[in-house]
PDB file of C-alpha atoms in Angstrom:
ATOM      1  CA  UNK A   1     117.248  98.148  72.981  1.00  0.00           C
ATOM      2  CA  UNK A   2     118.399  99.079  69.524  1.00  0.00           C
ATOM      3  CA  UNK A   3     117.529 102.580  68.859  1.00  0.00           C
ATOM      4  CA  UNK A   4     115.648 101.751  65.507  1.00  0.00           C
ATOM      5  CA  UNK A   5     113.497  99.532  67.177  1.00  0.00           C
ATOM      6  CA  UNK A   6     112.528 102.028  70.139  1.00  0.00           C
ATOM      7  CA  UNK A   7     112.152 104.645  67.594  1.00  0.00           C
ATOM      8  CA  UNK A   8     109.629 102.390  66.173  1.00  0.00           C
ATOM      9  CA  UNK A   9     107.565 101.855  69.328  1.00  0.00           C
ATOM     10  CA  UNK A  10     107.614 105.670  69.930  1.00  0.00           C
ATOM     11  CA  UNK A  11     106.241 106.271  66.631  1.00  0.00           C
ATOM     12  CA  UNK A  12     103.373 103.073  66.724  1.00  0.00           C
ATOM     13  CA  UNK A  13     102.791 104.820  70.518  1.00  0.00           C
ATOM     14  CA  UNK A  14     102.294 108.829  69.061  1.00  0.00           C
ATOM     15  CA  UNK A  15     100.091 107.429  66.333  1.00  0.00           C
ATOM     16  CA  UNK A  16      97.871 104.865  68.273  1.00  0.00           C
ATOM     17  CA  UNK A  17      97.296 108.473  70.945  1.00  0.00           C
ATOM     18  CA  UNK A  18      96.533 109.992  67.562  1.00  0.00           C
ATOM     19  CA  UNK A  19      93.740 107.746  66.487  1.00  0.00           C
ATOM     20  CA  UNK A  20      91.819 107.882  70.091  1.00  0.00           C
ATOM     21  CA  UNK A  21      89.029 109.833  70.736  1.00  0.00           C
ATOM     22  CA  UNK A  22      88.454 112.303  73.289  1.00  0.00           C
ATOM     23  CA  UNK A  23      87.166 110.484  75.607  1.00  0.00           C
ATOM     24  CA  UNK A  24      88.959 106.936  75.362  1.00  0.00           C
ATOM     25  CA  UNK A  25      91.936 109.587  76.008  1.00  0.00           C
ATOM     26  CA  UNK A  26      90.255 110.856  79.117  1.00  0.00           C
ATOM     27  CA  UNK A  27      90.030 107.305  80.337  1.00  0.00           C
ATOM     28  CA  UNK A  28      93.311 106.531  79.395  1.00  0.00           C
ATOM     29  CA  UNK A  29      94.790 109.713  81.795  1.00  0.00           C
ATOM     30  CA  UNK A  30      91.890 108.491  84.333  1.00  0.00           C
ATOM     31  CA  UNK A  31      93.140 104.992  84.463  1.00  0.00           C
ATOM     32  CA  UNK A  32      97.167 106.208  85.325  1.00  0.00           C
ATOM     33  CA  UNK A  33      95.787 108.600  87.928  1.00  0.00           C
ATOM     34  CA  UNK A  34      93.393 105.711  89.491  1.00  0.00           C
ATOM     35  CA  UNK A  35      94.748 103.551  92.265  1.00  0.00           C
ATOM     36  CA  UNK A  36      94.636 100.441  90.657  1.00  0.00           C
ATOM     37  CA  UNK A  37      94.311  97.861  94.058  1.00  0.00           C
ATOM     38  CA  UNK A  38      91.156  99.661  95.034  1.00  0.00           C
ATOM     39  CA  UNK A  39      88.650  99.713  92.011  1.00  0.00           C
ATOM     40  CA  UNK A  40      85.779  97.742  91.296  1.00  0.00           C
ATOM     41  CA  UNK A  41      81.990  97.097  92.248  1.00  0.00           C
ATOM     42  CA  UNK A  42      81.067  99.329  94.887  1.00  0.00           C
ATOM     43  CA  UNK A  43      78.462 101.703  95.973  1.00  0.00           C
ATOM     44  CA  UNK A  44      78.437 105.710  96.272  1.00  0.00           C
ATOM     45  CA  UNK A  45      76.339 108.157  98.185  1.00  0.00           C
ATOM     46  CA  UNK A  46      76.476 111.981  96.273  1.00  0.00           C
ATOM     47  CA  UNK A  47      76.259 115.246  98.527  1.00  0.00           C
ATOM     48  CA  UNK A  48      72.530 115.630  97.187  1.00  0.00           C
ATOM     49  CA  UNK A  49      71.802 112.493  98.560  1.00  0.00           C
ATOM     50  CA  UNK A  50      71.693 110.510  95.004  1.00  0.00           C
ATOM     51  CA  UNK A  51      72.952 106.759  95.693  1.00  0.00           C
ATOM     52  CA  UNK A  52      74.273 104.542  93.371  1.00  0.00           C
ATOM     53  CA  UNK A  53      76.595 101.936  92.424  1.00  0.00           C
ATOM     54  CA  UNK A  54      78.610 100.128  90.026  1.00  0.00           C
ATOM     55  CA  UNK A  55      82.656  99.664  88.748  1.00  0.00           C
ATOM     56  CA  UNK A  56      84.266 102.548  90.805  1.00  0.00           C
ATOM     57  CA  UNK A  57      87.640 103.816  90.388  1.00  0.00           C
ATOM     58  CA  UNK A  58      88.839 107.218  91.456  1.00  0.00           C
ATOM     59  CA  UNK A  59      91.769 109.558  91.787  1.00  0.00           C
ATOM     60  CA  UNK A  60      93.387 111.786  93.933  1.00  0.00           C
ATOM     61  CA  UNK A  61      96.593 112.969  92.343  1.00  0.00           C
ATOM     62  CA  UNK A  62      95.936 116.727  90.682  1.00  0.00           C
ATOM     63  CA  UNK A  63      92.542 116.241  91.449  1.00  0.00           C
ATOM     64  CA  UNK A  64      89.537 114.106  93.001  1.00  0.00           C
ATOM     65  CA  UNK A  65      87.536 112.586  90.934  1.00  0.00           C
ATOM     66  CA  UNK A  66      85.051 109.425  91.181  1.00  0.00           C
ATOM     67  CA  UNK A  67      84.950 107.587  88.043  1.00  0.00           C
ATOM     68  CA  UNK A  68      81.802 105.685  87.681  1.00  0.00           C
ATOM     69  CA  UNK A  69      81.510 102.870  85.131  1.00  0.00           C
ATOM     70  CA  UNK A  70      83.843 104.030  82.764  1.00  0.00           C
ATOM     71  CA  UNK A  71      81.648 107.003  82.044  1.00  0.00           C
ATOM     72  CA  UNK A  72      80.030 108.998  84.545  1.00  0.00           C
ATOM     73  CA  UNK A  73      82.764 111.200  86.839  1.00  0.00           C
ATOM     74  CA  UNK A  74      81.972 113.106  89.859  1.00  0.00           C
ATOM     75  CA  UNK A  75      84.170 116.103  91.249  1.00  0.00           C
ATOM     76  CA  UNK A  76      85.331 115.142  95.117  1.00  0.00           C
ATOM     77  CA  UNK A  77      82.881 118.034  96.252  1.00  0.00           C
ATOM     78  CA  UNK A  78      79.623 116.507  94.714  1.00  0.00           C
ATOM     79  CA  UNK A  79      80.741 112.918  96.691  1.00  0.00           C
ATOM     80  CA  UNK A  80      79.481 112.269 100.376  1.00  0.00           C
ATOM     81  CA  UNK A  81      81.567 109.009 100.292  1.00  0.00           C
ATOM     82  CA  UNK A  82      81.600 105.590  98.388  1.00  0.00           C
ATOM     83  CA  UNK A  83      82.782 102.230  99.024  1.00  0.00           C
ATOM     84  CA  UNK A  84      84.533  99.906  97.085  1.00  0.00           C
ATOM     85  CA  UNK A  85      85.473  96.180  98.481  1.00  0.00           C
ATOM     86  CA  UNK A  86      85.133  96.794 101.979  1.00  0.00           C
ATOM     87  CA  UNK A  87      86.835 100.671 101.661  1.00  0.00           C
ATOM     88  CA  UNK A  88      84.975 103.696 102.231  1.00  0.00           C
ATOM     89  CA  UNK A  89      85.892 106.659 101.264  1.00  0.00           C
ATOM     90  CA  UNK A  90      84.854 110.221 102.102  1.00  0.00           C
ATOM     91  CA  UNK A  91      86.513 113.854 100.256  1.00  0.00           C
ATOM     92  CA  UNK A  92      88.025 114.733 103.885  1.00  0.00           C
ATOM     93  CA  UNK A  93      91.255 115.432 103.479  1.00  0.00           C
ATOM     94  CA  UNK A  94      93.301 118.271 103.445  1.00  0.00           C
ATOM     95  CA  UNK A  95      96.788 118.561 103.893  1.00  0.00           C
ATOM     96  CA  UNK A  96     100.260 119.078 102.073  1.00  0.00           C
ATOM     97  CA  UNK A  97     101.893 116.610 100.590  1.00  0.00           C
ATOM     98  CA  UNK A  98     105.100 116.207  98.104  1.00  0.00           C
ATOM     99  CA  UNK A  99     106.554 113.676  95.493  1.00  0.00           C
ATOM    100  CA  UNK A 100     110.339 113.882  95.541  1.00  0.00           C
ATOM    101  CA  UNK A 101     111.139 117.489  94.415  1.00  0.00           C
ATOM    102  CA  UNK A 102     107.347 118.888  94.015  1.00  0.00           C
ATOM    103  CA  UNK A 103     104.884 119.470  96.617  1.00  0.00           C
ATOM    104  CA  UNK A 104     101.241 120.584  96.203  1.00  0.00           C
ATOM    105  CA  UNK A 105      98.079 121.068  98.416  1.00  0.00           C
ATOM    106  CA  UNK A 106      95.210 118.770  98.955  1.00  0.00           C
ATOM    107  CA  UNK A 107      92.145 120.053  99.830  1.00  0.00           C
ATOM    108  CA  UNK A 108      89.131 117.941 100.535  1.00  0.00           C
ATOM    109  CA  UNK A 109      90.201 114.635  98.338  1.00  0.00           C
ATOM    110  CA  UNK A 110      89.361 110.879  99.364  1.00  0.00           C
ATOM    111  CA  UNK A 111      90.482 109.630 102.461  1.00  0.00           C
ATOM    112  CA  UNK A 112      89.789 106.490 104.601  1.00  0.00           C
ATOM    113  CA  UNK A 113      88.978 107.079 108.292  1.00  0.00           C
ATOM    114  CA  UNK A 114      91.566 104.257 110.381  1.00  0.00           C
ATOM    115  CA  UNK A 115      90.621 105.514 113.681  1.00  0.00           C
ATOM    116  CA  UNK A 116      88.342 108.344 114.926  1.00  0.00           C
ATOM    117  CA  UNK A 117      88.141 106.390 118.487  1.00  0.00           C
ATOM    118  CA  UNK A 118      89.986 109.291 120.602  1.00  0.00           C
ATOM    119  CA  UNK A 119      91.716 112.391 120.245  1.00  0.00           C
ATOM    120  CA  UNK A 120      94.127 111.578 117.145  1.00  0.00           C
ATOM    121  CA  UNK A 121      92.121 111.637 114.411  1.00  0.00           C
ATOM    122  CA  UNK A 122      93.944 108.409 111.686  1.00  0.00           C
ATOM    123  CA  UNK A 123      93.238 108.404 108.050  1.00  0.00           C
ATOM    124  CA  UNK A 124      94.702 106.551 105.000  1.00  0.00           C
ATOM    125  CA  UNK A 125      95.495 108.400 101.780  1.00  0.00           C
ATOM    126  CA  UNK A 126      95.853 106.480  98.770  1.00  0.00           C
ATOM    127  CA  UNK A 127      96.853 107.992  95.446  1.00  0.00           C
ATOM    128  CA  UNK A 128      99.158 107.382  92.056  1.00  0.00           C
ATOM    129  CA  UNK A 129     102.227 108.921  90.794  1.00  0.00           C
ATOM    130  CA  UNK A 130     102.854 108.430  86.833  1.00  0.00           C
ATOM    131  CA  UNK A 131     106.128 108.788  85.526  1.00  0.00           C
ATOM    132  CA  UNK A 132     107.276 108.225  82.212  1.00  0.00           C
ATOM    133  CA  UNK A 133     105.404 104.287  81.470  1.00  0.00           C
ATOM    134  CA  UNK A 134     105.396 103.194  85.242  1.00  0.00           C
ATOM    135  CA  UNK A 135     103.130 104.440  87.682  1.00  0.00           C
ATOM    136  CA  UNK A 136     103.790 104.174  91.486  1.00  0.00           C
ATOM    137  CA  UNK A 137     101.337 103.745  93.940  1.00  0.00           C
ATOM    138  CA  UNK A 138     101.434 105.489  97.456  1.00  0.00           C
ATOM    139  CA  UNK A 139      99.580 104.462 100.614  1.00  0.00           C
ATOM    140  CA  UNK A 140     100.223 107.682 103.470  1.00  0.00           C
ATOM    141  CA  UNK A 141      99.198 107.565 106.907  1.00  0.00           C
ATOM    142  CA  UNK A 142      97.332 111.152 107.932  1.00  0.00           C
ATOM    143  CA  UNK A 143      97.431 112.347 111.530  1.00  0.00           C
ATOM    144  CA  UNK A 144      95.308 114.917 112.995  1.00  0.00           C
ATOM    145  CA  UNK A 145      93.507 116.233 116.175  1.00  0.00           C
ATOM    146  CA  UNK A 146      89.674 115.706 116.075  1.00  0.00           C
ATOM    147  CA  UNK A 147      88.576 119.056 115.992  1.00  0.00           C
ATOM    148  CA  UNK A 148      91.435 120.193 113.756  1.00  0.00           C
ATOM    149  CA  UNK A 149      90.951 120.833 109.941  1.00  0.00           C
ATOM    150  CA  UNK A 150      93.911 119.577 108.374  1.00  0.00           C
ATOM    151  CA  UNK A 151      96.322 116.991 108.793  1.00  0.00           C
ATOM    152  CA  UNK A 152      99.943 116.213 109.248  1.00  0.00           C
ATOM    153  CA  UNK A 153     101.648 113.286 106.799  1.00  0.00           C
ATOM    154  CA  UNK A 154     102.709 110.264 108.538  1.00  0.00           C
ATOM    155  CA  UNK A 155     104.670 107.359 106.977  1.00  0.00           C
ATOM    156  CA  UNK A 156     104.343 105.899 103.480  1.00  0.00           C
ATOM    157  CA  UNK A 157     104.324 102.826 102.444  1.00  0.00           C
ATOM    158  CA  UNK A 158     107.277 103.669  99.375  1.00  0.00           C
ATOM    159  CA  UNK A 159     109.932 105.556 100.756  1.00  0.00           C
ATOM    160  CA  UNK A 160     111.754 106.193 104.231  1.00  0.00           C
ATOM    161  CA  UNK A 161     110.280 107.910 106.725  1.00  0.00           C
ATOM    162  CA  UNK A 162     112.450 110.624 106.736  1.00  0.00           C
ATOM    163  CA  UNK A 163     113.704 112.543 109.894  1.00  0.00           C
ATOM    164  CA  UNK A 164     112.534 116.268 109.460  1.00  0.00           C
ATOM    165  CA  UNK A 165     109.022 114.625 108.313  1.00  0.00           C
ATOM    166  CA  UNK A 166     108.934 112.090 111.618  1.00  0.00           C
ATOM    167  CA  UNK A 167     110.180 115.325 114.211  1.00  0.00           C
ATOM    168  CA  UNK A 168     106.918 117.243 112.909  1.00  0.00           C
ATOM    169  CA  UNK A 169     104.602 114.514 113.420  1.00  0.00           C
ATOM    170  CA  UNK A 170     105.864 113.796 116.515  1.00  0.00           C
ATOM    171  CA  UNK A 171     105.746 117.716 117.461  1.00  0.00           C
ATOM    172  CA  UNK A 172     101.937 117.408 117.653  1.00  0.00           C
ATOM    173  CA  UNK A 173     102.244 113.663 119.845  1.00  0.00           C
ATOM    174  CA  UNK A 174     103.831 115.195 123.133  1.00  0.00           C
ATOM    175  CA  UNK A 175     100.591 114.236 125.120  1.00  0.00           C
ATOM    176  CA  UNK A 176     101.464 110.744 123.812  1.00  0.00           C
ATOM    177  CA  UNK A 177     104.747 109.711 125.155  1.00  0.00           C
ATOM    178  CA  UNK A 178     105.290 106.393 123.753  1.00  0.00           C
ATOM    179  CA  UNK A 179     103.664 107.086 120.555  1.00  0.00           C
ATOM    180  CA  UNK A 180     106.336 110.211 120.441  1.00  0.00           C
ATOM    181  CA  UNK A 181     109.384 108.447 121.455  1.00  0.00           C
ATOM    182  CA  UNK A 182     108.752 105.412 119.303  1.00  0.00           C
ATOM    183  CA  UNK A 183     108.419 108.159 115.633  1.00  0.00           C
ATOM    184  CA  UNK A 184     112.066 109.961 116.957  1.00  0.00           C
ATOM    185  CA  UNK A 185     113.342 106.334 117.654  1.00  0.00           C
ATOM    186  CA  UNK A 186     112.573 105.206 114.470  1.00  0.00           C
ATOM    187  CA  UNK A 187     110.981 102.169 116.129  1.00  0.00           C
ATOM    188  CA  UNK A 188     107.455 103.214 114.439  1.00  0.00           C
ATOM    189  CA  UNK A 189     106.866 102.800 110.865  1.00  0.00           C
ATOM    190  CA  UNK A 190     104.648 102.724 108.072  1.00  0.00           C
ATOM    191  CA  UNK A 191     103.917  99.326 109.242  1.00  0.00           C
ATOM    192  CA  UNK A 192     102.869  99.708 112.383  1.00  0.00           C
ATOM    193  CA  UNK A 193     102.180 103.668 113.053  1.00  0.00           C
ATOM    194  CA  UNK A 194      98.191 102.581 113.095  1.00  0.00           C
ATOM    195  CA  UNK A 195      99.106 100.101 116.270  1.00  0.00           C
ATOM    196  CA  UNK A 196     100.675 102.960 117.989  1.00  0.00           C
ATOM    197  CA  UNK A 197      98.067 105.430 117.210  1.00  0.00           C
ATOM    198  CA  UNK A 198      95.362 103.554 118.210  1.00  0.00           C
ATOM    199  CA  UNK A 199      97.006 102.425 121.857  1.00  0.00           C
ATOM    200  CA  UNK A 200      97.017 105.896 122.134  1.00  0.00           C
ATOM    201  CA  UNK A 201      93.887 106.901 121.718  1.00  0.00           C
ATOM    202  CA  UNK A 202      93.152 104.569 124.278  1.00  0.00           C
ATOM    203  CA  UNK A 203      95.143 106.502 126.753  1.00  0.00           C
ATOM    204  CA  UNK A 204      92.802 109.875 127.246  1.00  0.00           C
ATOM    205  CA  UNK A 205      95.728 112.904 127.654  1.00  0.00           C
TER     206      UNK A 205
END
């Protein structure tokens, strides 16, 4: 790109964030945070029992937040759950997570229950990383023992399952043998670590 005309569209970008208003700049950091293929009409139930509905988004990066027609937001802790095109979603989750070279602590944002049938507990973790004009979106896998408070990361769907990250998973899966074998094997994967978990749950240890 010539540098002129870049210098241009940096300048025409500073002044349009100059001329928005508080709030349209809210939305605009709301909308990079939201997880874009899961928004929409939905319904939501608040912890003081206040239902509701209408266009839903929500975020989970930095913090939980339910968004509720473009103007309304709710703090994870004042949500019960909410459900947007078939998806519910319920401010369960805590664990530790990391993007490349930073890692951070989630405590009590949006998950979606996969399996609660047995003993492993399977959840779905959806959330958005900006960086620079892109923003990638992340679907994890969360693993954890009913009874248990927080759980272990499983597989993504936008990098490799690494092998330090598969060994711990599979530390708490000993009771499971197949399930175990098959994360040190590398023959489970984002793709089908649900399958696995839920023959296992079938199995009582």
């Amino acid at each position: 790109m010539n540098l002129t005309v870049k210098h241009l569209i940096t300048g025409a970008g500073f002044l349009m964030a100059l001329t928005l208003t508080p709030g349209a700049k809210a939305q605009r950091l709301a909308n990079r945070y939201a997880i874009e293929f899961l928004r929409g009409p939905g319904t939501y139930l608040l912890a003081d029992g206040t239902a509701g509905q209408g266009d839903l988004q929500f975020r989970t990066r930095d913090k939980t937040i339910l968004y509720v027609n473009r103007k309304q937001e709710f703090p994870g802790l004042q949500v019960k759950s909410f459900t947007i095109d078939g998806h519910t979603l319920v401010p369960r989750g805590t664990f530790d997570f990391a993007f490349g070279l930073h890692e951070y602590h989630a405590e009590n944002t949006f998950i979606e229950y996969a399996d609660t049938t047995g003993t492993l507990q399977l959840a779905a973790y959806y959330t958005a990383e900006p960086t620079g004009d892109m923003t990638t979106y992340f679907t994890t896998f969360l693993l954890r023992r009913r009874g248990n408070h927080a759980f272990i990361v499983g597989p993504n769907n936008n990098r490799k399952w690494r092998k330090p990250e598969r060994q711990l998973v599979a530390s708490s899966c000993a009771q499971w043998p197949q399930l175990q074998q098959g994360i040190l094997s590398g023959e489970v994967t984002f793709e089908n670590f649900a399958d696995y978990v839920r023959r296992a749950n079938q199995l009582a240890p």
